[in-house]
Tab-separated table of N, CA, C and O in Angstrom:
chain	number	residue	atom	x	y	z
A	1	UNK	N	-0.251	15.522	-3.956
A	1	UNK	CA	-1.347	16.088	-4.717
A	1	UNK	C	-0.853	17.218	-5.608
A	1	UNK	O	-1.334	17.359	-6.722
A	2	UNK	N	0.070	18.003	-5.105
A	2	UNK	CA	0.591	19.117	-5.899
A	2	UNK	C	1.216	18.600	-7.187
A	2	UNK	O	1.014	19.189	-8.255
A	3	UNK	N	1.928	17.490	-7.100
A	3	UNK	CA	2.546	16.901	-8.290
A	3	UNK	C	1.481	16.487	-9.296
A	3	UNK	O	1.622	16.731	-10.497
A	4	UNK	N	0.404	15.883	-8.821
A	4	UNK	CA	-0.682	15.459	-9.705
A	4	UNK	C	-1.311	16.670	-10.379
A	4	UNK	O	-1.579	16.662	-11.589
A	5	UNK	N	-1.547	17.716	-9.601
A	5	UNK	CA	-2.140	18.939	-10.156
A	5	UNK	C	-1.256	19.479	-11.283
A	5	UNK	O	-1.742	19.800	-12.374
A	6	UNK	N	0.047	19.554	-11.040
A	6	UNK	CA	0.968	20.094	-12.039
A	6	UNK	C	1.048	19.205	-13.274
A	6	UNK	O	1.173	19.697	-14.391
A	7	UNK	N	0.983	17.880	-13.083
A	7	UNK	CA	1.072	16.961	-14.226
A	7	UNK	C	-0.162	17.049	-15.119
A	7	UNK	O	-0.079	16.752	-16.312
A	8	UNK	N	-1.288	17.440	-14.566
A	8	UNK	CA	-2.538	17.481	-15.336
A	8	UNK	C	-2.678	18.751	-16.180
A	8	UNK	O	-3.503	18.806	-17.070
A	9	UNK	N	-1.865	19.745	-15.901
A	9	UNK	CA	-1.975	21.026	-16.600
A	9	UNK	C	-0.870	21.192	-17.626
A	9	UNK	O	0.207	20.609	-17.495
A	10	UNK	N	-1.120	22.020	-18.636
A	10	UNK	CA	-0.048	22.311	-19.599
A	10	UNK	C	1.136	22.972	-18.877
A	10	UNK	O	0.950	23.647	-17.861
A	11	UNK	N	2.345	22.792	-19.403
A	11	UNK	CA	3.534	23.312	-18.720
A	11	UNK	C	3.549	24.829	-18.542
A	11	UNK	O	4.186	25.344	-17.637
A	12	UNK	N	2.849	25.557	-19.405
A	12	UNK	CA	2.869	27.012	-19.315
A	12	UNK	C	1.811	27.570	-18.347
A	12	UNK	O	1.723	28.778	-18.164
A	13	UNK	N	1.049	26.702	-17.703
A	13	UNK	CA	0.015	27.158	-16.769
A	13	UNK	C	0.549	27.064	-15.349
A	13	UNK	O	1.092	26.045	-14.940
A	14	UNK	N	0.384	28.157	-14.614
A	14	UNK	CA	0.793	28.190	-13.209
A	14	UNK	C	-0.452	28.150	-12.338
A	14	UNK	O	-1.507	28.617	-12.737
A	15	UNK	N	-0.314	27.590	-11.145
A	15	UNK	CA	-1.429	27.489	-10.205
A	15	UNK	C	-1.036	28.209	-8.923
A	15	UNK	O	0.014	27.906	-8.336
A	16	UNK	N	-1.886	29.138	-8.502
A	16	UNK	CA	-1.611	29.879	-7.269
A	16	UNK	C	-1.628	28.922	-6.079
A	16	UNK	O	-2.333	27.911	-6.084
A	17	UNK	N	-0.853	29.237	-5.070
A	17	UNK	CA	-0.743	28.390	-3.874
A	17	UNK	C	-2.110	28.169	-3.220
A	17	UNK	O	-2.437	27.056	-2.829
A	18	UNK	N	-2.905	29.233	-3.097
A	18	UNK	CA	-4.228	29.075	-2.471
A	18	UNK	C	-5.153	28.218	-3.331
A	18	UNK	O	-6.002	27.498	-2.809
A	19	UNK	N	-4.951	28.230	-4.641
A	19	UNK	CA	-5.732	27.363	-5.527
A	19	UNK	C	-5.329	25.911	-5.321
A	19	UNK	O	-6.187	25.015	-5.278
A	20	UNK	N	-4.027	25.663	-5.184
A	20	UNK	CA	-3.559	24.306	-4.892
A	20	UNK	C	-4.150	23.813	-3.579
A	20	UNK	O	-4.619	22.673	-3.490
A	21	UNK	N	-4.135	24.672	-2.562
A	21	UNK	CA	-4.696	24.302	-1.260
A	21	UNK	C	-6.179	23.971	-1.379
A	21	UNK	O	-6.664	23.014	-0.781
A	22	UNK	N	-6.898	24.768	-2.166
A	22	UNK	CA	-8.334	24.528	-2.362
A	22	UNK	C	-8.570	23.192	-3.067
A	22	UNK	O	-9.444	22.419	-2.659
A	23	UNK	N	-7.789	22.914	-4.101
A	23	UNK	CA	-7.931	21.644	-4.813
A	23	UNK	C	-7.636	20.460	-3.892
A	23	UNK	O	-8.336	19.439	-3.925
A	24	UNK	N	-6.621	20.586	-3.051
A	24	UNK	CA	-6.290	19.519	-2.104
A	24	UNK	C	-7.434	19.316	-1.119
A	24	UNK	O	-7.817	18.179	-0.821
A	25	UNK	N	-8.006	20.397	-0.615
A	25	UNK	CA	-9.157	20.291	0.301
A	25	UNK	C	-10.342	19.620	-0.390
A	25	UNK	O	-11.050	18.813	0.224
A	26	UNK	N	-10.568	19.934	-1.665
A	26	UNK	CA	-11.643	19.279	-2.423
A	26	UNK	C	-11.397	17.776	-2.520
A	26	UNK	O	-12.325	16.972	-2.364
A	27	UNK	N	-10.147	17.392	-2.771
A	27	UNK	CA	-9.799	15.970	-2.856
A	27	UNK	C	-10.056	15.270	-1.530
A	27	UNK	O	-10.623	14.168	-1.496
A	28	UNK	N	-9.659	15.907	-0.436
A	28	UNK	CA	-9.872	15.324	0.889
A	28	UNK	C	-11.366	15.147	1.151
A	28	UNK	O	-11.806	14.094	1.623
A	29	UNK	N	-12.153	16.161	0.837
A	29	UNK	CA	-13.604	16.071	1.051
A	29	UNK	C	-14.228	14.986	0.180
A	29	UNK	O	-15.116	14.258	0.626
A	30	UNK	N	-13.751	14.863	-1.062
A	30	UNK	CA	-14.271	13.834	-1.956
A	30	UNK	C	-13.963	12.446	-1.392
A	30	UNK	O	-14.827	11.569	-1.356
A	31	UNK	N	-12.749	12.260	-0.910
A	31	UNK	CA	-12.366	10.969	-0.328
A	31	UNK	C	-13.209	10.684	0.908
A	31	UNK	O	-13.672	9.555	1.105
A	32	UNK	N	-13.434	11.703	1.737
A	32	UNK	CA	-14.288	11.521	2.919
A	32	UNK	C	-15.705	11.115	2.518
A	32	UNK	O	-16.303	10.229	3.131
A	33	UNK	N	-16.233	11.763	1.484
A	33	UNK	CA	-17.586	11.471	1.014
A	33	UNK	C	-17.686	10.038	0.504
A	33	UNK	O	-18.597	9.284	0.897
A	34	UNK	N	-16.749	9.635	-0.339
A	34	UNK	CA	-16.751	8.270	-0.890
A	34	UNK	C	-16.550	7.247	0.221
A	34	UNK	O	-17.215	6.204	0.249
A	35	UNK	N	-15.646	7.526	1.142
A	35	UNK	CA	-15.389	6.594	2.253
A	35	UNK	C	-16.624	6.416	3.116
A	35	UNK	O	-16.970	5.292	3.499
A	36	UNK	N	-17.277	7.514	3.422
A	36	UNK	CA	-18.471	7.462	4.266
A	36	UNK	C	-19.587	6.662	3.590
A	36	UNK	O	-20.209	5.792	4.209
A	37	UNK	N	-19.819	6.932	2.324
A	37	UNK	CA	-20.870	6.210	1.601
A	37	UNK	C	-20.483	4.741	1.423
A	37	UNK	O	-21.344	3.862	1.533
A	38	UNK	N	-19.214	4.466	1.173
A	38	UNK	CA	-18.753	3.074	1.061
A	38	UNK	C	-19.009	2.326	2.363
A	38	UNK	O	-19.428	1.163	2.349
A	39	UNK	N	-18.760	2.998	3.470
A	39	UNK	CA	-19.015	2.399	4.780
A	39	UNK	C	-20.499	2.098	4.963
A	39	UNK	O	-20.870	1.038	5.475
A	40	UNK	N	-21.355	3.016	4.534
A	40	UNK	CA	-22.799	2.786	4.644
A	40	UNK	C	-23.233	1.601	3.774
A	40	UNK	O	-24.048	0.783	4.202
A	41	UNK	N	-22.708	1.520	2.567
A	41	UNK	CA	-23.012	0.385	1.681
A	41	UNK	C	-22.564	-0.917	2.346
A	41	UNK	O	-23.297	-1.911	2.371
A	42	UNK	N	-21.374	-0.891	2.897
A	42	UNK	CA	-20.822	-2.055	3.582
A	42	UNK	C	-21.719	-2.468	4.755
A	42	UNK	O	-22.027	-3.650	4.925
A	43	UNK	N	-22.140	-1.495	5.556
A	43	UNK	CA	-23.005	-1.781	6.701
A	43	UNK	C	-24.361	-2.344	6.269
A	43	UNK	O	-24.891	-3.240	6.920
A	44	UNK	N	-24.913	-1.809	5.183
A	44	UNK	CA	-26.200	-2.321	4.697
A	44	UNK	C	-26.084	-3.790	4.295
A	44	UNK	O	-27.052	-4.539	4.399
A	45	UNK	N	-24.919	-4.180	3.821
A	45	UNK	CA	-24.683	-5.580	3.440
A	45	UNK	C	-24.213	-6.416	4.632
A	45	UNK	O	-23.854	-7.574	4.470
A	46	UNK	N	-24.197	-5.794	5.806
A	46	UNK	CA	-23.780	-6.449	7.051
A	46	UNK	C	-22.375	-7.041	6.939
A	46	UNK	O	-22.101	-8.127	7.436
A	47	UNK	N	-21.495	-6.292	6.292
A	47	UNK	CA	-20.084	-6.675	6.176
A	47	UNK	C	-19.274	-5.803	7.129
A	47	UNK	O	-19.702	-4.737	7.538
A	48	UNK	N	-18.098	-6.276	7.461
A	48	UNK	CA	-17.243	-5.532	8.378
A	48	UNK	C	-16.054	-4.883	7.690
A	48	UNK	O	-15.372	-4.061	8.278
A	49	UNK	N	-15.803	-5.269	6.449
A	49	UNK	CA	-14.663	-4.734	5.701
A	49	UNK	C	-15.163	-4.113	4.405
A	49	UNK	O	-15.892	-4.759	3.648
A	50	UNK	N	-14.762	-2.877	4.159
A	50	UNK	CA	-15.147	-2.209	2.914
A	50	UNK	C	-14.350	-2.841	1.772
A	50	UNK	O	-13.124	-2.886	1.803
A	51	UNK	N	-15.069	-3.327	0.792
A	51	UNK	CA	-14.467	-3.971	-0.377
A	51	UNK	C	-14.539	-3.012	-1.573
A	51	UNK	O	-15.307	-2.049	-1.558
A	52	UNK	N	-13.754	-3.281	-2.610
A	52	UNK	CA	-13.815	-2.419	-3.805
A	52	UNK	C	-15.237	-2.279	-4.368
A	52	UNK	O	-15.617	-1.209	-4.850
A	53	UNK	N	-16.025	-3.349	-4.276
A	53	UNK	CA	-17.398	-3.293	-4.780
A	53	UNK	C	-18.225	-2.250	-4.026
A	53	UNK	O	-19.111	-1.609	-4.597
A	54	UNK	N	-17.935	-2.074	-2.744
A	54	UNK	CA	-18.649	-1.076	-1.945
A	54	UNK	C	-18.313	0.338	-2.420
A	54	UNK	O	-19.181	1.206	-2.450
A	55	UNK	N	-17.058	0.543	-2.785
A	55	UNK	CA	-16.638	1.854	-3.290
A	55	UNK	C	-17.321	2.138	-4.622
A	55	UNK	O	-17.828	3.246	-4.852
A	56	UNK	N	-17.365	1.138	-5.497
A	56	UNK	CA	-18.023	1.323	-6.793
A	56	UNK	C	-19.503	1.623	-6.611
A	56	UNK	O	-20.060	2.499	-7.292
A	57	UNK	N	-20.153	0.927	-5.698
A	57	UNK	CA	-21.572	1.176	-5.419
A	57	UNK	C	-21.762	2.578	-4.848
A	57	UNK	O	-22.707	3.280	-5.196
A	58	UNK	N	-20.849	3.010	-3.989
A	58	UNK	CA	-20.916	4.355	-3.410
A	58	UNK	C	-20.825	5.418	-4.502
A	58	UNK	O	-21.555	6.412	-4.468
A	59	UNK	N	-19.941	5.207	-5.468
A	59	UNK	CA	-19.836	6.146	-6.581
A	59	UNK	C	-21.168	6.264	-7.316
A	59	UNK	O	-21.608	7.362	-7.662
A	60	UNK	N	-21.799	5.117	-7.533
A	60	UNK	CA	-23.100	5.104	-8.219
A	60	UNK	C	-24.157	5.838	-7.405
A	60	UNK	O	-24.865	6.700	-7.925
A	61	UNK	N	-24.237	5.527	-6.126
A	61	UNK	CA	-25.245	6.136	-5.236
A	61	UNK	C	-25.067	7.652	-5.177
A	61	UNK	O	-26.055	8.400	-5.154
A	62	UNK	N	-23.822	8.104	-5.171
A	62	UNK	CA	-23.547	9.534	-5.048
A	62	UNK	C	-23.631	10.287	-6.376
A	62	UNK	O	-23.408	11.503	-6.414
A	63	UNK	N	-23.959	9.579	-7.454
A	63	UNK	CA	-24.126	10.252	-8.740
A	63	UNK	C	-22.857	10.341	-9.572
A	63	UNK	O	-22.782	11.151	-10.499
A	64	UNK	N	-21.869	9.540	-9.257
A	64	UNK	CA	-20.624	9.535	-10.017
A	64	UNK	C	-20.513	8.284	-10.882
A	64	UNK	O	-19.412	7.774	-11.120
A	65	UNK	N	-21.651	7.791	-11.365
A	65	UNK	CA	-21.697	6.564	-12.142
A	65	UNK	C	-20.845	6.589	-13.387
A	65	UNK	O	-20.310	5.547	-13.793
A	66	UNK	N	-20.667	7.770	-13.975
A	66	UNK	CA	-19.871	7.840	-15.205
A	66	UNK	C	-18.394	7.556	-14.971
A	66	UNK	O	-17.651	7.327	-15.916
A	67	UNK	N	-17.968	7.553	-13.725
A	67	UNK	CA	-16.566	7.284	-13.404
A	67	UNK	C	-16.298	5.824	-13.039
A	67	UNK	O	-15.151	5.417	-12.902
A	68	UNK	N	-17.346	5.041	-12.870
A	68	UNK	CA	-17.185	3.669	-12.390
A	68	UNK	C	-16.289	2.849	-13.301
A	68	UNK	O	-15.401	2.133	-12.832
A	69	UNK	N	-16.477	2.953	-14.599
A	69	UNK	CA	-15.666	2.175	-15.541
A	69	UNK	C	-14.192	2.514	-15.413
A	69	UNK	O	-13.330	1.625	-15.337
A	70	UNK	N	-13.883	3.800	-15.343
A	70	UNK	CA	-12.490	4.239	-15.228
A	70	UNK	C	-11.889	3.841	-13.870
A	70	UNK	O	-10.738	3.400	-13.803
A	71	UNK	N	-12.676	3.957	-12.813
A	71	UNK	CA	-12.197	3.568	-11.480
A	71	UNK	C	-11.943	2.063	-11.440
A	71	UNK	O	-10.927	1.610	-10.902
A	72	UNK	N	-12.849	1.299	-12.032
A	72	UNK	CA	-12.681	-0.155	-12.044
A	72	UNK	C	-11.430	-0.544	-12.843
A	72	UNK	O	-10.668	-1.418	-12.430
A	73	UNK	N	-11.189	0.135	-13.952
A	73	UNK	CA	-9.993	-0.141	-14.761
A	73	UNK	C	-8.728	0.176	-13.958
A	73	UNK	O	-7.758	-0.591	-13.991
A	74	UNK	N	-8.733	1.277	-13.213
A	74	UNK	CA	-7.585	1.630	-12.376
A	74	UNK	C	-7.390	0.589	-11.280
A	74	UNK	O	-6.256	0.210	-10.957
A	75	UNK	N	-8.494	0.096	-10.718
A	75	UNK	CA	-8.425	-0.940	-9.683
A	75	UNK	C	-7.820	-2.223	-10.256
A	75	UNK	O	-6.946	-2.837	-9.649
A	76	UNK	N	-8.258	-2.627	-11.428
A	76	UNK	CA	-7.718	-3.827	-12.073
A	76	UNK	C	-6.228	-3.665	-12.359
A	76	UNK	O	-5.452	-4.595	-12.152
A	77	UNK	N	-5.831	-2.487	-12.816
A	77	UNK	CA	-4.415	-2.221	-13.084
A	77	UNK	C	-3.618	-2.306	-11.783
A	77	UNK	O	-2.527	-2.875	-11.752
A	78	UNK	N	-4.170	-1.776	-10.708
A	78	UNK	CA	-3.509	-1.837	-9.404
A	78	UNK	C	-3.320	-3.293	-8.964
A	78	UNK	O	-2.254	-3.660	-8.452
A	79	UNK	N	-4.346	-4.132	-9.168
A	79	UNK	CA	-4.233	-5.548	-8.799
A	79	UNK	C	-3.118	-6.222	-9.585
A	79	UNK	O	-2.335	-6.993	-9.025
A	80	UNK	N	-3.026	-5.919	-10.869
A	80	UNK	CA	-1.992	-6.520	-11.717
A	80	UNK	C	-0.604	-6.085	-11.235
A	80	UNK	O	0.294	-6.910	-11.088
A	81	UNK	N	-0.434	-4.793	-10.954
A	81	UNK	CA	0.857	-4.289	-10.492
A	81	UNK	C	1.218	-4.870	-9.131
A	81	UNK	O	2.370	-5.214	-8.884
A	82	UNK	N	0.244	-4.999	-8.252
A	82	UNK	CA	0.484	-5.555	-6.929
A	82	UNK	C	0.898	-7.012	-7.036
A	82	UNK	O	1.833	-7.456	-6.362
A	83	UNK	N	0.216	-7.765	-7.897
A	83	UNK	CA	0.557	-9.164	-8.091
A	83	UNK	C	1.967	-9.276	-8.677
A	83	UNK	O	2.765	-10.097	-8.240
A	84	UNK	N	2.288	-8.419	-9.637
A	84	UNK	CA	3.612	-8.427	-10.254
A	84	UNK	C	4.680	-8.119	-9.206
A	84	UNK	O	5.719	-8.778	-9.162
A	85	UNK	N	4.429	-7.124	-8.329
A	85	UNK	CA	5.384	-6.775	-7.279
A	85	UNK	C	5.589	-7.929	-6.316
A	85	UNK	O	6.714	-8.207	-5.901
A	86	UNK	N	4.504	-8.619	-5.960
A	86	UNK	CA	4.644	-9.713	-4.993
A	86	UNK	C	5.398	-10.892	-5.612
A	86	UNK	O	6.112	-11.600	-4.914
A	87	UNK	N	5.261	-11.087	-6.910
A	87	UNK	CA	5.978	-12.175	-7.569
A	87	UNK	C	7.476	-11.904	-7.650
A	87	UNK	O	8.268	-12.824	-7.617
A	88	UNK	N	7.859	-10.634	-7.734
A	88	UNK	CA	9.294	-10.342	-7.822
A	88	UNK	C	9.880	-9.963	-6.469
A	88	UNK	O	10.966	-9.442	-6.394
A	89	UNK	N	9.161	-10.220	-5.403
A	89	UNK	CA	9.743	-10.040	-4.080
A	89	UNK	C	9.075	-8.989	-3.242
A	89	UNK	O	9.453	-8.788	-2.111
A	90	UNK	N	8.120	-8.289	-3.772
A	90	UNK	CA	7.403	-7.309	-2.973
A	90	UNK	C	8.178	-6.029	-2.780
A	90	UNK	O	9.272	-5.843	-3.290
A	91	UNK	N	7.621	-5.137	-1.993
A	91	UNK	CA	8.208	-3.820	-1.831
A	91	UNK	C	9.481	-3.841	-1.000
A	91	UNK	O	10.226	-2.889	-0.996
A	92	UNK	N	9.738	-4.915	-0.271
A	92	UNK	CA	10.928	-4.974	0.577
A	92	UNK	C	12.122	-5.559	-0.162
A	92	UNK	O	13.228	-5.558	0.338
A	93	UNK	N	11.885	-6.093	-1.326
A	93	UNK	CA	12.972	-6.730	-2.067
A	93	UNK	C	13.870	-5.674	-2.682
A	93	UNK	O	13.414	-4.659	-3.179
A	94	UNK	N	15.173	-5.918	-2.656
A	94	UNK	CA	16.098	-4.998	-3.311
A	94	UNK	C	16.575	-5.561	-4.639
A	94	UNK	O	17.528	-5.072	-5.204
A	95	UNK	N	15.918	-6.615	-5.086
A	95	UNK	CA	16.261	-7.213	-6.363
A	95	UNK	C	17.297	-8.319	-6.246
A	95	UNK	O	17.476	-9.094	-7.157
A	96	UNK	N	18.016	-8.387	-5.121
A	96	UNK	CA	19.034	-9.421	-4.930
A	96	UNK	C	18.418	-10.599	-4.197
A	96	UNK	O	17.767	-10.433	-3.187
A	97	UNK	N	18.639	-11.760	-4.729
A	97	UNK	CA	18.134	-12.983	-4.097
A	97	UNK	C	19.164	-13.501	-3.119
A	97	UNK	O	20.354	-13.459	-3.383
A	98	UNK	N	18.703	-14.001	-1.958
A	98	UNK	CA	19.579	-14.615	-0.970
A	98	UNK	C	19.367	-16.110	-1.007
A	98	UNK	O	18.241	-16.556	-1.151
A	99	UNK	N	20.446	-16.819	-0.841
A	99	UNK	CA	20.286	-18.261	-0.695
A	99	UNK	C	19.733	-18.519	0.699
A	99	UNK	O	19.761	-17.642	1.568
A	100	UNK	N	19.264	-19.726	0.905
A	100	UNK	CA	18.731	-20.079	2.223
A	100	UNK	C	19.806	-19.956	3.293
A	100	UNK	O	19.556	-19.479	4.404
A	101	UNK	N	21.035	-20.352	2.956
A	101	UNK	CA	22.147	-20.268	3.906
A	101	UNK	C	22.454	-18.811	4.243
A	101	UNK	O	22.708	-18.464	5.390
A	102	UNK	N	22.460	-17.947	3.216
A	102	UNK	CA	22.724	-16.525	3.452
A	102	UNK	C	21.632	-15.905	4.322
A	102	UNK	O	21.932	-15.123	5.223
A	103	UNK	N	20.399	-16.289	4.053
A	103	UNK	CA	19.282	-15.769	4.849
A	103	UNK	C	19.398	-16.222	6.297
A	103	UNK	O	19.181	-15.433	7.225
A	104	UNK	N	19.763	-17.489	6.515
A	104	UNK	CA	19.922	-18.007	7.882
A	104	UNK	C	21.065	-17.287	8.589
A	104	UNK	O	20.944	-16.925	9.764
A	105	UNK	N	22.171	-17.052	7.885
A	105	UNK	CA	23.306	-16.342	8.481
A	105	UNK	C	22.922	-14.908	8.834
A	105	UNK	O	23.253	-14.399	9.904
A	106	UNK	N	22.200	-14.248	7.958
A	106	UNK	CA	21.735	-12.888	8.211
A	106	UNK	C	20.801	-12.854	9.404
A	106	UNK	O	20.870	-11.962	10.259
A	107	UNK	N	19.910	-13.818	9.479
A	107	UNK	CA	18.984	-13.906	10.607
A	107	UNK	C	19.757	-14.079	11.916
A	107	UNK	O	19.461	-13.413	12.902
A	108	UNK	N	20.746	-14.956	11.924
A	108	UNK	CA	21.550	-15.169	13.130
A	108	UNK	C	22.306	-13.893	13.520
A	108	UNK	O	22.413	-13.556	14.696
A	109	UNK	N	22.835	-13.178	12.530
A	109	UNK	CA	23.522	-11.916	12.792
A	109	UNK	C	22.581	-10.917	13.438
A	109	UNK	O	22.925	-10.258	14.420
A	110	UNK	N	21.349	-10.807	12.917
A	110	UNK	CA	20.372	-9.870	13.467
A	110	UNK	C	19.961	-10.283	14.878
A	110	UNK	O	19.794	-9.432	15.750
A	111	UNK	N	19.813	-11.595	15.106
A	111	UNK	CA	19.497	-12.076	16.457
A	111	UNK	C	20.612	-11.688	17.422
A	111	UNK	O	20.359	-11.254	18.545
A	112	UNK	N	21.862	-11.868	17.001
A	112	UNK	CA	23.012	-11.535	17.854
A	112	UNK	C	23.020	-10.045	18.187
A	112	UNK	O	23.255	-9.657	19.332
A	113	UNK	N	22.749	-9.207	17.201
A	113	UNK	CA	22.678	-7.758	17.448
A	113	UNK	C	21.573	-7.431	18.440
A	113	UNK	O	21.760	-6.609	19.327
A	114	UNK	N	20.412	-8.062	18.283
A	114	UNK	CA	19.290	-7.809	19.187
A	114	UNK	C	19.637	-8.255	20.604
A	114	UNK	O	19.338	-7.547	21.576
A	115	UNK	N	20.291	-9.432	20.735
A	115	UNK	CA	20.700	-9.906	22.061
A	115	UNK	C	21.672	-8.930	22.699
A	115	UNK	O	21.589	-8.619	23.882
A	116	UNK	N	22.606	-8.418	21.903
A	116	UNK	CA	23.590	-7.470	22.409
A	116	UNK	C	22.906	-6.193	22.897
A	116	UNK	O	23.246	-5.673	23.962
A	117	UNK	N	21.954	-5.701	22.157
A	117	UNK	CA	21.221	-4.500	22.585
A	117	UNK	C	20.455	-4.762	23.869
A	117	UNK	O	20.420	-3.931	24.767
A	118	UNK	N	19.834	-5.928	23.978
A	118	UNK	CA	19.055	-6.264	25.164
A	118	UNK	C	19.952	-6.440	26.381
A	118	UNK	O	19.522	-6.202	27.508
A	119	UNK	N	21.208	-6.856	26.184
A	119	UNK	CA	22.142	-7.077	27.282
A	119	UNK	C	23.006	-5.851	27.532
A	119	UNK	O	24.102	-5.964	28.065
A	120	UNK	N	22.523	-4.700	27.136
A	120	UNK	CA	23.260	-3.464	27.392
A	120	UNK	C	24.541	-3.343	26.613
A	120	UNK	O	25.499	-2.753	27.068
A	121	UNK	N	24.588	-3.916	25.462
A	121	UNK	CA	25.758	-3.803	24.608
A	121	UNK	C	26.733	-4.949	24.750
A	121	UNK	O	27.626	-5.110	23.946
A	122	UNK	N	26.581	-5.749	25.818
A	122	UNK	CA	27.484	-6.885	25.998
A	122	UNK	C	27.095	-7.995	25.048
A	122	UNK	O	25.953	-8.400	24.990
A	123	UNK	N	28.042	-8.444	24.294
A	123	UNK	CA	27.761	-9.503	23.338
A	123	UNK	C	27.828	-10.834	24.064
A	123	UNK	O	28.837	-11.175	24.671
A	124	UNK	N	26.731	-11.540	24.033
A	124	UNK	CA	26.673	-12.860	24.663
A	124	UNK	C	26.726	-13.877	23.542
A	124	UNK	O	25.790	-13.993	22.754
A	125	UNK	N	27.828	-14.594	23.433
A	125	UNK	CA	27.930	-15.555	22.330
A	125	UNK	C	26.926	-16.681	22.505
A	125	UNK	O	26.677	-17.142	23.599
A	126	UNK	N	26.366	-17.074	21.408
A	126	UNK	CA	25.407	-18.168	21.429
A	126	UNK	C	25.904	-19.189	20.435
A	126	UNK	O	26.215	-18.862	19.300
A	127	UNK	N	26.007	-20.411	20.889
A	127	UNK	CA	26.475	-21.467	20.026
A	127	UNK	C	25.380	-21.802	19.016
A	127	UNK	O	24.230	-22.017	19.394
A	128	UNK	N	25.724	-21.810	17.743
A	128	UNK	CA	24.710	-22.177	16.750
A	128	UNK	C	24.333	-23.649	16.907
A	128	UNK	O	25.178	-24.486	17.195
A	129	UNK	N	23.060	-23.866	16.784
A	129	UNK	CA	22.579	-25.246	16.857
A	129	UNK	C	22.874	-25.929	15.547
A	129	UNK	O	22.653	-25.361	14.476
A	130	UNK	N	23.383	-27.140	15.609
A	130	UNK	CA	23.690	-27.832	14.366
A	130	UNK	C	22.422	-28.436	13.810
A	130	UNK	O	21.583	-28.956	14.533
A	131	UNK	N	22.300	-28.333	12.520
A	131	UNK	CA	21.142	-28.867	11.818
A	131	UNK	C	21.568	-30.193	11.200
A	131	UNK	O	22.416	-30.227	10.309
A	132	UNK	N	21.001	-31.320	11.719
A	132	UNK	CA	21.421	-32.625	11.211
A	132	UNK	C	21.216	-32.771	9.709
A	132	UNK	O	21.930	-33.526	9.055
A	133	UNK	N	20.269	-32.044	9.120
A	133	UNK	CA	20.018	-32.196	7.684
A	133	UNK	C	21.133	-31.578	6.852
A	133	UNK	O	21.282	-31.887	5.688
A	134	UNK	N	21.918	-30.632	7.463
A	134	UNK	CA	22.994	-30.001	6.724
A	134	UNK	C	24.291	-30.777	6.816
A	134	UNK	O	25.223	-30.542	6.065
A	135	UNK	N	24.393	-31.687	7.797
A	135	UNK	CA	25.617	-32.456	7.974
A	135	UNK	C	25.648	-33.607	6.980
A	135	UNK	O	24.651	-34.216	6.676
A	136	UNK	N	26.854	-33.887	6.483
A	136	UNK	CA	26.941	-34.993	5.531
A	136	UNK	C	27.912	-36.036	5.983
A	136	UNK	O	28.741	-35.872	6.775
């Protein structure tokens, strides 16, 4: 939050520490308020999961209707970025692609390490099962 506060102000403006703390507390209270109202909207619709539509409705109910368009645009941008991330491998991807064989070898290595840890450090060799589809 401190980074966001600093990015929103001109570079020559300083913010006192207690002012930063107050702004952070305001943000927390705002999130609590929106979450609580979103939950009530969700319950009125007899749903069990709060959806983005519930948050937008909560903003309207609480008198923040002028922000709905901007919030919805941010939500749409988030969906696009999330979809883009999942297409390129998600947050766990390091950008390097593994072949199926490399992935299987890595998996076997990790299994062997886990077996060794479970056996108190003693490495118990396990014969790899042959895959008839790989034999020629």
